[in-house]
Amino acid sequence: MATLSDRVAKSAQPLRVIELITLLAIAGIIVAITLPRCSGPAPTPHNQPPPASAPQDHPN
């Protein structure tokens, strides 16, 4: 009986690691999808046009 339970414990260990990695990956994807929607469209600096008061590189 001890050998059978040892065998089950050894075979179940890698499965738990794979399950943990999969659950963490799914949770990370869900958080990455839901966080930007909850916080609203956050403008990134490189997508924003420069403000009018900012000095331009080329004079008009």
Short mmCIF file of C-alpha atoms in Angstrom, two decimals, residues 7-53:
data_model
loop_
_atom_site.label_atom_id
_atom_site.label_comp_id
_atom_site.label_asym_id
_atom_site.label_seq_id
_atom_site.Cartn_x
_atom_site.Cartn_y
_atom_site.Cartn_z
CA ARG A 7 3.72 6.22 -6.77
CA VAL A 8 0.53 8.31 -6.85
CA ALA A 9 2.21 11.14 -4.92
CA LYS A 10 5.19 11.17 -7.30
CA SER A 11 2.97 11.20 -10.39
CA ALA A 12 0.67 13.88 -8.97
CA GLN A 13 3.47 16.34 -8.18
CA PRO A 14 4.30 17.45 -11.78
CA LEU A 15 0.57 17.71 -12.50
CA ARG A 16 0.16 20.16 -9.63
CA VAL A 17 3.05 22.28 -10.93
CA ILE A 18 1.51 22.38 -14.41
CA GLU A 19 -1.89 23.23 -12.91
CA LEU A 20 -0.37 26.05 -10.85
CA ILE A 21 1.42 27.52 -13.88
CA THR A 22 -1.74 27.25 -15.97
CA LEU A 23 -3.90 28.91 -13.32
CA LEU A 24 -1.37 31.72 -12.88
CA ALA A 25 -1.23 32.26 -16.64
CA ILE A 26 -5.03 32.37 -16.92
CA ALA A 27 -5.26 34.76 -13.98
CA GLY A 28 -2.59 37.00 -15.55
CA ILE A 29 -4.45 37.09 -18.86
CA ILE A 30 -7.74 37.93 -17.12
CA VAL A 31 -6.10 40.72 -15.12
CA ALA A 32 -4.38 42.10 -18.23
CA ILE A 33 -7.70 42.16 -20.10
CA THR A 34 -9.85 43.59 -17.31
CA LEU A 35 -7.52 46.19 -15.79
CA PRO A 36 -7.36 48.58 -18.78
CA ARG A 37 -11.15 48.42 -19.17
CA CYS A 38 -11.78 49.20 -15.51
CA SER A 39 -9.34 52.11 -15.37
CA GLY A 40 -10.63 53.55 -18.63
CA PRO A 41 -8.65 54.42 -21.75
CA ALA A 42 -5.38 55.66 -20.32
CA PRO A 43 -3.52 57.71 -22.94
CA THR A 44 0.09 56.71 -23.34
CA PRO A 45 2.69 59.49 -23.71
CA HIS A 46 3.89 58.38 -27.14
CA ASN A 47 0.33 58.34 -28.51
CA GLN A 48 -0.53 61.80 -27.15
CA PRO A 49 0.05 64.83 -29.36
CA PRO A 50 2.36 67.39 -27.72
CA PRO A 51 0.61 70.21 -25.87
CA ALA A 52 0.42 73.62 -27.53
CA SER A 53 2.72 75.17 -24.93
#
